[in-house]
Amino acid sequence: HIFERFYRGKNSSNESIGIGLSLSKTIIESNNGIVSVESNSDKTTFIIKYFKL
């Protein structure tokens, strides 16, 4: 869900419109990359990989 456009988490600020992760994913994938997320109760990690053409 977090990569869906306009998705906002329970703890997001009022100023948030939920476009940042969706836009980031679009840019990364358009440049031959992938983005994934690993989350647990202590931390959240975003993993970005780019591949050579």
C-alpha positions as a printed Julia matrix, in Angstrom:
53×3 Matrix{Float64}:
  0.0    0.0     0.0
  2.75   2.48    0.8
  3.73   2.88   -2.86
  0.15   3.66   -3.95
 -0.47   7.25   -4.98
 -2.12   9.32   -2.22
 -1.69   6.59    0.42
 -1.17   8.06    3.89
 -0.17   6.07    6.94
 -1.9    6.34   10.3
  0.84   8.56   11.73
  1.3   10.88    8.75
  1.23  14.63    9.26
 -1.67  16.79    8.11
  0.56  18.36    5.44
  1.21  14.97    3.82
 -0.64  14.22    0.59
  0.83  10.75    0.04
  2.63  11.31   -3.25
  6.31  10.96   -2.25
  6.84   7.19   -2.26
  4.7    6.69   -5.35
  6.67   9.34   -7.24
  9.98   7.92   -6.02
  9.03   4.43   -7.18
  8.0    5.74  -10.6
 11.31   7.57  -11.06
 13.4    4.61   -9.86
 11.58   2.12  -12.1
 11.78   4.43  -15.14
 15.58   4.37  -14.68
 15.82   0.55  -14.69
 15.72   0.17  -10.92
 13.58  -1.44   -8.26
 12.58  -0.3    -4.8
 11.41  -2.49   -1.95
 10.75  -2.08    1.74
 11.48  -4.2     4.79
  9.73  -3.25    8.0
  9.52  -4.54   11.55
  8.58  -3.04   14.9
 12.0   -1.38   15.33
 12.75   0.09   11.92
 11.84   0.44    8.27
 14.43   0.01    5.52
 14.02   1.01    1.88
 16.19  -0.88   -0.61
 16.89   0.63   -4.02
 18.7   -1.34   -6.71
 19.81  -0.11  -10.13
 20.85  -2.46  -12.89
 23.38  -1.87  -15.64
 21.98  -1.76  -19.14
